[in-house]
Coordinates of C-alpha atoms in Angstrom, one line a residue:
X1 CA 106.7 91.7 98.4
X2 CA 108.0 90.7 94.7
X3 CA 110.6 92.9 93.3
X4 CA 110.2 94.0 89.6
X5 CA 111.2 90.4 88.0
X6 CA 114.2 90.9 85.4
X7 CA 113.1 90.1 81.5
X8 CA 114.2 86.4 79.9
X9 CA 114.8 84.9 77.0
X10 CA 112.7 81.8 76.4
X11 CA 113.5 79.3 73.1
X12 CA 111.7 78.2 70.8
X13 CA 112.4 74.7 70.7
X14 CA 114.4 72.0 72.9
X15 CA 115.0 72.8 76.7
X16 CA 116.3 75.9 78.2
X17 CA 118.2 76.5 81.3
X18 CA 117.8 80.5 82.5
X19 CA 119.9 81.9 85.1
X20 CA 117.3 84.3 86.7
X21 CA 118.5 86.5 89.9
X22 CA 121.1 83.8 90.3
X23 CA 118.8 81.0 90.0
X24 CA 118.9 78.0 87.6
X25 CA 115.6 77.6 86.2
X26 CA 115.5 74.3 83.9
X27 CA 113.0 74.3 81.4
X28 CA 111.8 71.7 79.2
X29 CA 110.1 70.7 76.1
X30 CA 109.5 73.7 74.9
X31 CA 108.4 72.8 71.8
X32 CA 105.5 70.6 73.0
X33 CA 102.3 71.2 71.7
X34 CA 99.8 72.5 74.5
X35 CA 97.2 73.7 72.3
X36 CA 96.5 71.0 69.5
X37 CA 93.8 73.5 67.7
X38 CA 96.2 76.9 68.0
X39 CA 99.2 74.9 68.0
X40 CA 100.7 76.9 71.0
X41 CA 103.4 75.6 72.6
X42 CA 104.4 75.0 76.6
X43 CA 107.0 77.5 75.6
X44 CA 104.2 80.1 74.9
X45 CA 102.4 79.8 77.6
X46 CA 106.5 80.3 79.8
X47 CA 106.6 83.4 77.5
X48 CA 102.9 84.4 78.5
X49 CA 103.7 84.4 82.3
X50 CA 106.9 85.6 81.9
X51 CA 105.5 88.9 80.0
X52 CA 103.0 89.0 82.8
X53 CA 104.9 88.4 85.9
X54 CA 105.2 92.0 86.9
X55 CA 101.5 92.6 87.5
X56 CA 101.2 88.6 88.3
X57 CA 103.4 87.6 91.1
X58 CA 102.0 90.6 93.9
X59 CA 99.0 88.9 94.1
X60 CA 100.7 85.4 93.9
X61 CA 103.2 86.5 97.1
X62 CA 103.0 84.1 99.8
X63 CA 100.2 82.1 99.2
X64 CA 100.1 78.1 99.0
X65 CA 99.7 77.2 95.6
X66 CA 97.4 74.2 94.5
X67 CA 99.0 72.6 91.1
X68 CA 97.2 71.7 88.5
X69 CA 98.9 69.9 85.9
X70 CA 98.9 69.1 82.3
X71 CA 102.4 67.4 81.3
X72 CA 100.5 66.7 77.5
X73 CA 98.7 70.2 77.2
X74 CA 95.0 70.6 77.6
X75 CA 93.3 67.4 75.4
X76 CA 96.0 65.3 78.0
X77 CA 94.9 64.3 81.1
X78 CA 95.4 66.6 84.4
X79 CA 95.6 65.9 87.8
X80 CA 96.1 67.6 90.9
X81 CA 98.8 68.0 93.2
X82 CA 99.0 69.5 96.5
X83 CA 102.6 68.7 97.6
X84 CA 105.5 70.4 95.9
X85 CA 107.3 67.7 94.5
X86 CA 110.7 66.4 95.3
X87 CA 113.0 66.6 94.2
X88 CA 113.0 70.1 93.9
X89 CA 115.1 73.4 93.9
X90 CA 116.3 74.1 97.2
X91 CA 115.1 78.0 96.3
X92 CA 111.6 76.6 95.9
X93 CA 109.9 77.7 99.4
X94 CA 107.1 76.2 100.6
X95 CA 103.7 76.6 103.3
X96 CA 102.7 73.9 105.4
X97 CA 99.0 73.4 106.0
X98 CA 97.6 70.7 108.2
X99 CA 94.2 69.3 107.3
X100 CA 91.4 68.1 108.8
X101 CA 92.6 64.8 108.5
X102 CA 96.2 65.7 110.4
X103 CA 97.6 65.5 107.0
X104 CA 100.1 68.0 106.8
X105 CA 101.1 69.2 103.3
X106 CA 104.4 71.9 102.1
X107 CA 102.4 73.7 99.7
X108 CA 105.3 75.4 96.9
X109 CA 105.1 79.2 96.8
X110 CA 105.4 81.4 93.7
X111 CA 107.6 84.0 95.2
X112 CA 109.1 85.5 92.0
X113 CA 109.8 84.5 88.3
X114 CA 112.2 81.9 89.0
X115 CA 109.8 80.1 90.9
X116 CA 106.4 81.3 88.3
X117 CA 108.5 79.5 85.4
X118 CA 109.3 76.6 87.5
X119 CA 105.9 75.4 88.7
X120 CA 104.9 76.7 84.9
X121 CA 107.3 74.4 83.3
X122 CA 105.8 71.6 85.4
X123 CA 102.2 71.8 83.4
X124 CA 100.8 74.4 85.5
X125 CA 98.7 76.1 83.0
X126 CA 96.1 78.2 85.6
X127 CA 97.3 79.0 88.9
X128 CA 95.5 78.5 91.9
X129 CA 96.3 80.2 95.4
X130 CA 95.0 80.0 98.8
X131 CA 92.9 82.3 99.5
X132 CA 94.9 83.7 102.8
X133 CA 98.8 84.4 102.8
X134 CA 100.8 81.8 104.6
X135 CA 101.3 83.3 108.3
X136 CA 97.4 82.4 108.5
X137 CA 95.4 79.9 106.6
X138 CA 92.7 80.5 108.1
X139 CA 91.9 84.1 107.7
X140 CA 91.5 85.0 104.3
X141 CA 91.9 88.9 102.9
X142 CA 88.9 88.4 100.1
X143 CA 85.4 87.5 99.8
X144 CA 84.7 86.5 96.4
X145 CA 81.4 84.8 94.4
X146 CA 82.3 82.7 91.5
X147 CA 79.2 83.5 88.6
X148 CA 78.6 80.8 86.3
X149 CA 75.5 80.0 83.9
X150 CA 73.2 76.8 84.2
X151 CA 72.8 75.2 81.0
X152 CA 70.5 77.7 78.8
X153 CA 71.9 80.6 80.1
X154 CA 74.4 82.9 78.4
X155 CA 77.2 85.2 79.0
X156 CA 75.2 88.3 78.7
X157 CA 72.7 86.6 81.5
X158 CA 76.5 86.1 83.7
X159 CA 77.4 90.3 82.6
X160 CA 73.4 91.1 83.8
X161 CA 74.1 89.1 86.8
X162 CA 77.1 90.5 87.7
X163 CA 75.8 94.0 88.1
X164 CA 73.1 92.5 89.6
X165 CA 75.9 91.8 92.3
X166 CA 77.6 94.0 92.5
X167 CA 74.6 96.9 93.5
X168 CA 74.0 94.1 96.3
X169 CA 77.5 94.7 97.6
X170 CA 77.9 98.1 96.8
X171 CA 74.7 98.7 98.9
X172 CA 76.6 97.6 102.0
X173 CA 79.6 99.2 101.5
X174 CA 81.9 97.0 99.7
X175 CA 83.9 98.0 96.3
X176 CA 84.0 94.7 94.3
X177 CA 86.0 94.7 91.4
X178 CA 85.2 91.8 88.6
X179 CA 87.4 89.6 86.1
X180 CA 86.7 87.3 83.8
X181 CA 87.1 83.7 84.6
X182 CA 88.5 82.8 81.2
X183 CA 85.7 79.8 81.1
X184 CA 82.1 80.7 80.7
X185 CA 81.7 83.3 83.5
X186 CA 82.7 86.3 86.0
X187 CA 84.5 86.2 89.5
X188 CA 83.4 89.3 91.6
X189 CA 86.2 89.8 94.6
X190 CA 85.8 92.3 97.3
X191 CA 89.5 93.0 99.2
X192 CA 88.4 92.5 102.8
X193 CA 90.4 93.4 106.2
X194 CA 92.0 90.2 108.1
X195 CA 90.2 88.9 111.1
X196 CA 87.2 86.4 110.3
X197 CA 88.1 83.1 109.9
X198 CA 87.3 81.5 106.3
X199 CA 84.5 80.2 107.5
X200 CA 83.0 83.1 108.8
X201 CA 83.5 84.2 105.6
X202 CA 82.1 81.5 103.6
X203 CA 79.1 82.2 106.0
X204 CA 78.5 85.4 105.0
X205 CA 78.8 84.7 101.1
X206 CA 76.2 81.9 101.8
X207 CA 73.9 84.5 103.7
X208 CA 74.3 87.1 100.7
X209 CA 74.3 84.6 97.9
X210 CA 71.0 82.9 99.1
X211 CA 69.3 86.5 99.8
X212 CA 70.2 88.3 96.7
X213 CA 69.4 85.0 94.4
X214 CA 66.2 85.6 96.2
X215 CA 65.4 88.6 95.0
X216 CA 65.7 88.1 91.4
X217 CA 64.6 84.3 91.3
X218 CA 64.0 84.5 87.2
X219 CA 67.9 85.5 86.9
X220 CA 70.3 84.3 89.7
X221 CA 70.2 81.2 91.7
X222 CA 72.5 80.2 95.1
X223 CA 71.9 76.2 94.6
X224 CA 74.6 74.4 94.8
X225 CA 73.2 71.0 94.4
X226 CA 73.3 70.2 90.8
X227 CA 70.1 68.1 90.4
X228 CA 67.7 71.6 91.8
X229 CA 69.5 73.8 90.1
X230 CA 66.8 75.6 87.4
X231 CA 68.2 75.8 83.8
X232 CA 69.2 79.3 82.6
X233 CA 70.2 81.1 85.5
X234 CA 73.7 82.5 86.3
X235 CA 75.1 80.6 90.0
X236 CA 75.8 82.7 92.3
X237 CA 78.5 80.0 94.1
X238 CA 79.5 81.2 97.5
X239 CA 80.9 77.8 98.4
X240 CA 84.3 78.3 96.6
X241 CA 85.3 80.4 100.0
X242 CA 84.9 76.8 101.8
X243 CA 88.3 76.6 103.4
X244 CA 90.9 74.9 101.0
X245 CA 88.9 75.6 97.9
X246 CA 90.4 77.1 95.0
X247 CA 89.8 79.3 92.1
X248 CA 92.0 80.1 89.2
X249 CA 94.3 83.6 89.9
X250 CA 93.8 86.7 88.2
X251 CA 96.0 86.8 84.9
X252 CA 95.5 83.1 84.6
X253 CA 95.3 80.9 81.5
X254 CA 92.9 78.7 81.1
X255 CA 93.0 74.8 79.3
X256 CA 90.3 75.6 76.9
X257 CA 90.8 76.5 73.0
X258 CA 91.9 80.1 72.1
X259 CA 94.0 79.5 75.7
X260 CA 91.4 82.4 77.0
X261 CA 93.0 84.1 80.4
X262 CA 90.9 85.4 83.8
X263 CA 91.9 89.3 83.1
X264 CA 90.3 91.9 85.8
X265 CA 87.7 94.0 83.6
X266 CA 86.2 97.6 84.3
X267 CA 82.9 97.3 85.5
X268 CA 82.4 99.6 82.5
X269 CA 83.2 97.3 80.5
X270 CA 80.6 94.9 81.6
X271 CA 78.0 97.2 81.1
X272 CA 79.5 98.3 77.7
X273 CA 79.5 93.9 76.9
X274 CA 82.6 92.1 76.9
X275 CA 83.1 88.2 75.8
X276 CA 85.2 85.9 77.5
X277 CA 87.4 85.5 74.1
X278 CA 87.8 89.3 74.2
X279 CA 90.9 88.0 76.3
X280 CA 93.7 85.7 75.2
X281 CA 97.1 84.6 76.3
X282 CA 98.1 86.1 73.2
X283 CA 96.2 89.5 73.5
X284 CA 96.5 90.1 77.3
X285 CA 100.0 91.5 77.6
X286 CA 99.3 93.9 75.2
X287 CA 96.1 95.2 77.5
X288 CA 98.3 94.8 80.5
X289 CA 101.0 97.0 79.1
X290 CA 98.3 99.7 78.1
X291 CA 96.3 99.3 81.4
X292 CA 98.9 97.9 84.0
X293 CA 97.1 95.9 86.7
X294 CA 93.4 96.1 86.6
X295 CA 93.7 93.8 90.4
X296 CA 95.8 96.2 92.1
X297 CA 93.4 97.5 94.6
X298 CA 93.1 93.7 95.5
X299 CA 96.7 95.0 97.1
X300 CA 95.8 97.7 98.9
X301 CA 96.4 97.5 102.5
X302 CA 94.6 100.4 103.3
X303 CA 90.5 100.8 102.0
X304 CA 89.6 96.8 102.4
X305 CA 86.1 96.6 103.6
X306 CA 85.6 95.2 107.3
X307 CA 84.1 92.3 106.7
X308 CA 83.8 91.9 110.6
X309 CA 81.0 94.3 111.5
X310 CA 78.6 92.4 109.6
X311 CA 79.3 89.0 111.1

């Protein structure tokens, strides 16, 4: 597991090249405009993740990382990218993953803050992990449902949802804890035991997507087809546990204006009413050093929910 990463220095302006737990770390272009409308810099958001790296890189620990990247901020264009690049830092380590398709891929690992400020500095401005660590792909250690609205629908329907939810889960057992997407809506994450394969898991999200959509019809839905899907109702997407899917980490920024991060919430706080902007890259290390890590449970070896007995 991550150590307590050391504190750094970042500049201002120009490039920068840190010497973290005897690693060279180059940074550049720190200066560069990533937010246009906020006029934050790539040298911000380095600052940002290095504030929040303590709290950060547990739940980052060896899991393949899927980069996206914005060399020119978020009104550039992004792409993704699978494949650490090369050349690289020979401290960079990496998972390989074969594919379907017998494409095998070394995925780069964000191991500790030499390595967060590395794939950073490359345009990374969300993270996105696998959903397993990298001794097994295939058997993931969380169950999560992604909640977004249809068009009409609003954040307060996505915080009604939510609880909605989260009695469904509660009712068989499970302690979900909920965070912010830092978009338009909520992920809901319940820490599960290892054993099921990920698609045993995305079969059971289905099964409890499709039946608790069912049951309040005028508020949730479970289709994934965009063309059927009603207007204002909050998605309840079980298909982002499809093996090799994605979804953007806790304590991640996002590429929209106001640079809003995913940041775990109470579910408290949901009842109370939150707002996604309630949450910022330049307002979450603050909470963080007041609350420490919301996720942690998500950490917990001990207490994870046996997923198995109900497959």
């Amino acid at each position: 597991m991550a150590g307590q990463p050391p504190a750094v220095d970042i500049p201002a302006q120009g490039d920068a090249e840190l010497r973290i737990a005897g690693r060279s770390v180059a940074l550049t272009n720190l200066d560069k405009v990533f937010w246009p409308g906020e006029r934050l810099t790539k040298g911000d958001v380095l600052r940002y993740y290095a504030a929040v790296a303590p709290v950060l890189l547990p739940h980052l620990f060896d899991r393949a990382m899927v980069m996206k990247r914005y060399p020119n901020g978020i009104t550039g264009k992004s792409f993704f990218m699978k494949r650490a690049p090369s050349p690289r830092p020979e401290w960079i380590e990496t998972c390989t993953i074969e594919h379907r398709s017998g494409n095998v891929i070394d995925f780069p690992m964000v191991q500790d803050l030499a390595s967060l400020l590395w794939i950073v500095n490359l345009g990374c401005i969300d993270l996105n992990p696998w959903y397993a660590t990298c001794d097994d792909t295939n058997r993931p250690d969380v169950l999560h449902f992604d909640l977004d609205p249809t068009p009409g629908a609003t954040f307060d329907h996505v915080r009604e949802a939510a609880l909605v939810v989260r009695t469904g889960l509660t009712g068989l057992g499970m302690k979900p804890l909920v965070k912010t997407t830092g978009s338009r809506g909520v992920h809901i994450y319940v820490p599960i035991e290892r054993g099921p394969t990920q698609k045993d898991v995305w079969t059971f999200a289905k099964s409890f997507a499709v039946s608790i959509a069912a049951l309040q019809p005028a508020l949730l839905t479970s289709e994934y087809r965009i063309a059927r899907r009603p207007r204002q109702r909050v998605l309840v997407d079980y298909n982002q546990n499809a093996w090799g899917r994605t979804l953007a980490s806790v304590y991640s920024v996002r590429p929209r204006p106001r640079a809003p991060v995913s940041t775990p919430v109470s579910w408290a706080e949901v009842e109370r009413g939150i707002a996604i902007d309630d949450f910022r890259m330049d307002s979450v290390p603050a909470r963080v050093a007041k609350l420490g890590d919301g996720w942690k449970p998500m950490l917990a070896g001990r207490g994870r929910f046996p997923l198995a007995r109900l497959l």
